[in-house]
Amino acid sequence: TQNYRITLLPGDGIGPEIMAVAVDVLKVVGKQFDLKFEFQEALIGGAAIDATGEPLPSATLDTCRNSDAVLLAAIGGYKWDSLPSNLRPEAGLLGLRAGLGLFANLRPAKILPQLIDASTLKREVVEGVDIMVVRELTGGIYFGKPKGIFATETGEKRGVNTMVYSESEIERIGRVAFEAARKRGGKLCSVDKANVLEVSQLWRDRIIQLSQEYPDIELSHLYVDNAAMQLVRSPKQFDTIVTGNLFGDILSDAAAMLTGSIGMLPSASLGASGPGVFEPVHGSAPDIAGLDKANPLAQVLSAAMMLRYGLDQPKAADHIEQAVLQVLEQGDRTGDIISPGKNLLGCRAMGDALILA
Amino acid sequence: TQNYRITLLPGDGIGPEIMAVAVDVLKVVGKQFDLKFEFQEALIGGAAIDATGEPLPSATLDTCRNSDAVLLAAIGGYKWDSLPSNLRPEAGLLGLRAGLGLFANLRPAKILPQLIDASTLKREVVEGVDIMVVRELTGGIYFGKPKGIFATETGEKRGVNTMVYSESEIERIGRVAFEAARKRGGKLCSVDKANVLEVSQLWRDRIIQLSQEYPDIELSHLYVDNAAMQLVRSPKQFDTIVTGNLFGDILSDAAAMLTGSIGMLPSASLGASGPGVFEPVHGSAPDIAGLDKANPLAQVLSAAMMLRYGLDQPKAADHIEQAVLQVLEQGDRTGDIISPGKNLLGCRAMGDALILA
Ligand SMILES: CC(C)[C@H](C(=O)O)[C@@H](O)C(=O)O
Ligand SMILES: CC(C)[C@H](C(=O)O)[C@@H](O)C(=O)O
């Protein structure tokens, strides 16, 4: 028996509901694959603010560090939107990424044949889309200094943030991306704004240099504005994309929306060592929280990514992913992905269907 | 007779071909509306680099300043891609924007009923889309300092750019956007990343403050990642969008691509006073340059925007826009927008069709 200590961060909104489903699924899969999970729950986001005044209590970070992997649901909600930014739920998420050194964020955007009609794009444009966005997660303008709101001599305020990347930061995310491309279609597109930004020129130079170590990977480059266009124009041209923190935030959301079912998409955030964090791409959906309406599948697929990338248990991961495909195949749907002729299930019932699948 | 001095900047690639069509159309419309255009041509981009070594010779900037409006075609091409960035065609464009103080960039993304099937999005999703992106154009990370590639103590290089906005910069672009929204559907969506960036917090605060002067405008806010998603999910929710330079670059291109016919989209760049610059959203398409295949309609519609926003001649502008709709209605198409059963025309023939329309 393999033992794993898993930190659960249910967070806010629909977080606790979808987390409960993922935990049930993990327990069942654990039995089948002889894996033993010891779950420990901790506070983050709004829930942590309400309980402790801080979005990321140091006890939470300690618990995470002291585990093999972290499964996160979602954070945030209207309730905490007017707090000062360093005390808002989002600050907890950024603190977790920085605290665990999670520099590599993997965001797959894969269209599932059963859900193809949920896309706002035409069938022939999105059929077969399978993109992996590799986003740098602990650098760039999210963390660069100086940052803040400063008074100028004239008394007027100036807001400042700094986009900065060092060669070593670019190299380490680049390696993750080249390796990911190698396990996928062998194509890597690096996205930057090198025609305007010096930080992007360094990015591009370093990625090109690194590509000499990966002669089997077909490397291309796009400016971020063109990349946003090309995702809409012909998303099938992409295999693996690598980009910085801000561009990755924007493009991975656009790519996710191409699939039409953002309630289905998981993500993984990985560091050089230590536990990774696995979480859905969607938010905390406060408007449907507690109503048993949420789609738990992205959370369940995040648990699968945890098994694959965090715990090196690809077979158990495959098993979960197959179960998800099977419930879709048999017509089970939550409200966000319902279409005529399908079976509408609540969050918990979808969990039950998965366990039987 | 009203006299106007117009600077023409044909630039690179297909630039000269499409510019020639726009000039022919302007001449004809000028006769009809009793407007006299004095055209003066100047060098920019790759053409300027080849002739003078610089992407924006000071003579060009002088000529532009000394005119009522500037009509620009497109710049850039593979040929100049390996030059150092301050000597590349793009630097000419950025220099022109800064030199003329063109802080407001208006980018309409309107779907034309005749071309609706060119969109990669489903008809019901894009039918009726009519978005105006108001992009700040002389500030933000495009121009902020410090910027550059610096060596650290360890000898490793760091690339740095700075995203900075002052209250007055936000206010002046905000005013342009509120005024634009007032002339359109009365809705303004401000896009930022205020949950992470301080510069965006100042942006949002200042826009909210300004909104008190525009109680008739319905103001909303979106984070840039969500905005990129929403453009794909349901573009019809948008009327006018206001955002900073970088976010505007990305989102206006995504919005343009929703229409499926980027060869149709014009833009206007305006300052507080002095001549504006009017140019297509598309690039210089070096691969089809000189082949009489380019679509001149975005250039022609840019001339219409020049008449409307630069010269205050809305009737002449309407007339050009009607002519464009008419040639589309009669089935005339260039290669980029051709579909079965339509008449394929070259660039010049499309110009002739417009003049007869
Ligand atoms: C909530 C926010 C801080 C976060 C980000 O911008 O990284 C989110 O958009 C994401 O992509 O995980
Ligand atoms: C060519 C480039 C410098 C420019 C920009 O980024 O502003 C272009 O993408 C645009 O949007 O006009």
Short mmCIF file of N, CA, C and O in Angstrom, two decimals, chain B residues 256-299:
data_model
loop_
_atom_site.label_atom_id
_atom_site.label_comp_id
_atom_site.label_asym_id
_atom_site.label_seq_id
_atom_site.Cartn_x
_atom_site.Cartn_y
_atom_site.Cartn_z
N ALA B 256 -11.61 41.49 -32.77
CA ALA B 256 -11.56 41.60 -34.23
C ALA B 256 -11.75 40.22 -34.87
O ALA B 256 -12.49 40.07 -35.84
N MET B 257 -11.09 39.23 -34.30
CA MET B 257 -11.14 37.89 -34.89
C MET B 257 -12.52 37.26 -34.76
O MET B 257 -12.90 36.41 -35.57
N LEU B 258 -13.29 37.68 -33.76
CA LEU B 258 -14.66 37.17 -33.64
C LEU B 258 -15.46 37.43 -34.90
O LEU B 258 -16.34 36.64 -35.28
N THR B 259 -15.18 38.53 -35.55
CA THR B 259 -15.94 38.89 -36.75
C THR B 259 -15.54 38.01 -37.93
O THR B 259 -16.28 37.94 -38.92
N GLY B 260 -14.38 37.36 -37.83
CA GLY B 260 -13.95 36.45 -38.89
C GLY B 260 -13.38 37.15 -40.09
O GLY B 260 -12.93 36.51 -41.03
N SER B 261 -13.40 38.48 -40.08
CA SER B 261 -12.93 39.18 -41.27
C SER B 261 -12.12 40.40 -40.86
O SER B 261 -12.55 41.53 -40.96
N ILE B 262 -10.93 40.09 -40.40
CA ILE B 262 -10.05 41.14 -39.89
C ILE B 262 -9.59 42.06 -41.02
O ILE B 262 -9.21 43.20 -40.79
N GLY B 263 -9.72 41.59 -42.25
CA GLY B 263 -9.41 42.43 -43.41
C GLY B 263 -10.43 43.54 -43.63
O GLY B 263 -10.31 44.33 -44.56
N MET B 264 -11.43 43.61 -42.76
CA MET B 264 -12.50 44.59 -42.89
C MET B 264 -12.44 45.67 -41.82
O MET B 264 -13.26 46.58 -41.82
N LEU B 265 -11.49 45.57 -40.84
CA LEU B 265 -11.63 46.41 -39.66
C LEU B 265 -10.67 47.59 -39.62
O LEU B 265 -9.45 47.43 -39.71
N PRO B 266 -11.19 48.79 -39.47
CA PRO B 266 -10.40 50.01 -39.39
C PRO B 266 -10.12 50.36 -37.92
O PRO B 266 -10.67 49.75 -37.00
N SER B 267 -9.27 51.36 -37.72
CA SER B 267 -9.07 51.90 -36.37
C SER B 267 -8.70 53.36 -36.46
O SER B 267 -8.26 53.84 -37.50
N ALA B 268 -8.92 54.05 -35.35
CA ALA B 268 -8.56 55.47 -35.26
C ALA B 268 -7.71 55.69 -34.02
O ALA B 268 -8.01 55.13 -32.97
N SER B 269 -6.67 56.49 -34.14
CA SER B 269 -5.85 56.85 -32.99
C SER B 269 -5.85 58.36 -32.88
O SER B 269 -5.44 59.06 -33.80
N LEU B 270 -6.31 58.85 -31.72
CA LEU B 270 -6.57 60.28 -31.58
C LEU B 270 -5.82 60.87 -30.39
O LEU B 270 -5.63 60.20 -29.37
N GLY B 271 -5.42 62.13 -30.52
CA GLY B 271 -4.80 62.85 -29.42
C GLY B 271 -5.73 63.92 -28.90
O GLY B 271 -6.88 64.03 -29.31
N ALA B 272 -5.20 64.73 -28.00
CA ALA B 272 -6.00 65.81 -27.43
C ALA B 272 -6.25 66.89 -28.48
O ALA B 272 -7.27 67.56 -28.52
N SER B 273 -5.27 67.08 -29.35
CA SER B 273 -5.40 68.02 -30.46
C SER B 273 -4.47 67.53 -31.55
O SER B 273 -3.75 66.56 -31.34
N GLY B 274 -4.47 68.16 -32.68
CA GLY B 274 -3.58 67.72 -33.75
C GLY B 274 -4.17 66.57 -34.53
O GLY B 274 -5.23 66.05 -34.19
N PRO B 275 -3.47 66.14 -35.57
CA PRO B 275 -4.01 65.12 -36.47
C PRO B 275 -4.10 63.75 -35.82
O PRO B 275 -3.25 63.38 -35.02
N GLY B 276 -5.13 63.00 -36.16
CA GLY B 276 -5.24 61.60 -35.76
C GLY B 276 -4.65 60.70 -36.83
O GLY B 276 -4.40 61.14 -37.95
N VAL B 277 -4.41 59.45 -36.45
CA VAL B 277 -3.90 58.46 -37.40
C VAL B 277 -4.97 57.38 -37.58
O VAL B 277 -5.53 56.88 -36.61
N PHE B 278 -5.23 57.04 -38.83
CA PHE B 278 -6.30 56.10 -39.17
C PHE B 278 -5.69 54.96 -39.96
O PHE B 278 -4.99 55.19 -40.94
N GLU B 279 -5.94 53.73 -39.49
CA GLU B 279 -5.25 52.58 -40.11
C GLU B 279 -6.05 51.31 -39.92
O GLU B 279 -6.80 51.17 -38.97
N PRO B 280 -5.87 50.36 -40.83
CA PRO B 280 -6.52 49.06 -40.67
C PRO B 280 -5.96 48.32 -39.45
O PRO B 280 -4.82 48.58 -39.04
N VAL B 281 -6.75 47.39 -38.91
CA VAL B 281 -6.29 46.57 -37.81
C VAL B 281 -5.33 45.48 -38.30
O VAL B 281 -4.44 45.06 -37.58
N HIS B 282 -5.50 45.06 -39.55
CA HIS B 282 -4.65 43.97 -40.06
C HIS B 282 -3.23 44.45 -40.30
O HIS B 282 -2.93 45.64 -40.26
N GLY B 283 -2.36 43.49 -40.57
CA GLY B 283 -0.95 43.79 -40.79
C GLY B 283 -0.58 43.95 -42.25
O GLY B 283 -1.45 44.17 -43.10
N SER B 284 0.72 43.86 -42.53
CA SER B 284 1.23 44.20 -43.86
C SER B 284 1.23 43.01 -44.82
O SER B 284 1.56 43.17 -45.99
N ALA B 285 0.86 41.83 -44.33
CA ALA B 285 0.70 40.62 -45.17
C ALA B 285 1.76 40.50 -46.25
O ALA B 285 1.45 40.44 -47.45
N PRO B 286 3.03 40.43 -45.86
CA PRO B 286 4.12 40.42 -46.86
C PRO B 286 4.02 39.28 -47.87
O PRO B 286 4.46 39.42 -49.01
N ASP B 287 3.39 38.18 -47.46
CA ASP B 287 3.29 37.02 -48.36
C ASP B 287 2.44 37.29 -49.61
O ASP B 287 2.62 36.64 -50.63
N ILE B 288 1.51 38.24 -49.54
CA ILE B 288 0.71 38.52 -50.75
C ILE B 288 0.98 39.93 -51.31
O ILE B 288 0.26 40.40 -52.19
N ALA B 289 2.03 40.57 -50.80
CA ALA B 289 2.32 41.93 -51.25
C ALA B 289 2.60 41.97 -52.75
O ALA B 289 3.31 41.11 -53.28
N GLY B 290 2.04 42.95 -53.43
CA GLY B 290 2.33 43.16 -54.85
C GLY B 290 1.58 42.22 -55.78
O GLY B 290 1.74 42.27 -56.99
N LEU B 291 0.73 41.35 -55.23
CA LEU B 291 0.04 40.36 -56.06
C LEU B 291 -1.39 40.77 -56.40
O LEU B 291 -2.14 40.00 -56.99
N ASP B 292 -1.79 41.97 -55.99
CA ASP B 292 -3.15 42.45 -56.25
C ASP B 292 -4.21 41.52 -55.64
O ASP B 292 -5.28 41.33 -56.20
N LYS B 293 -3.86 40.95 -54.48
CA LYS B 293 -4.80 40.05 -53.82
C LYS B 293 -5.35 40.63 -52.52
O LYS B 293 -6.26 40.06 -51.92
N ALA B 294 -4.77 41.72 -52.06
CA ALA B 294 -5.12 42.22 -50.74
C ALA B 294 -6.55 42.76 -50.70
O ALA B 294 -7.09 43.22 -51.70
N ASN B 295 -7.14 42.71 -49.52
CA ASN B 295 -8.47 43.28 -49.29
C ASN B 295 -8.29 44.76 -48.88
O ASN B 295 -7.77 45.05 -47.82
N PRO B 296 -8.75 45.68 -49.73
CA PRO B 296 -8.53 47.10 -49.42
C PRO B 296 -9.61 47.70 -48.52
O PRO B 296 -9.57 48.88 -48.21
N LEU B 297 -10.59 46.88 -48.09
CA LEU B 297 -11.78 47.47 -47.45
C LEU B 297 -11.48 48.04 -46.06
O LEU B 297 -12.05 49.07 -45.68
N ALA B 298 -10.59 47.41 -45.29
CA ALA B 298 -10.24 47.99 -43.98
C ALA B 298 -9.56 49.34 -44.18
O ALA B 298 -9.76 50.28 -43.40
N GLN B 299 -8.75 49.43 -45.23
CA GLN B 299 -8.09 50.71 -45.50
C GLN B 299 -9.12 51.76 -45.90
O GLN B 299 -9.06 52.92 -45.47
#
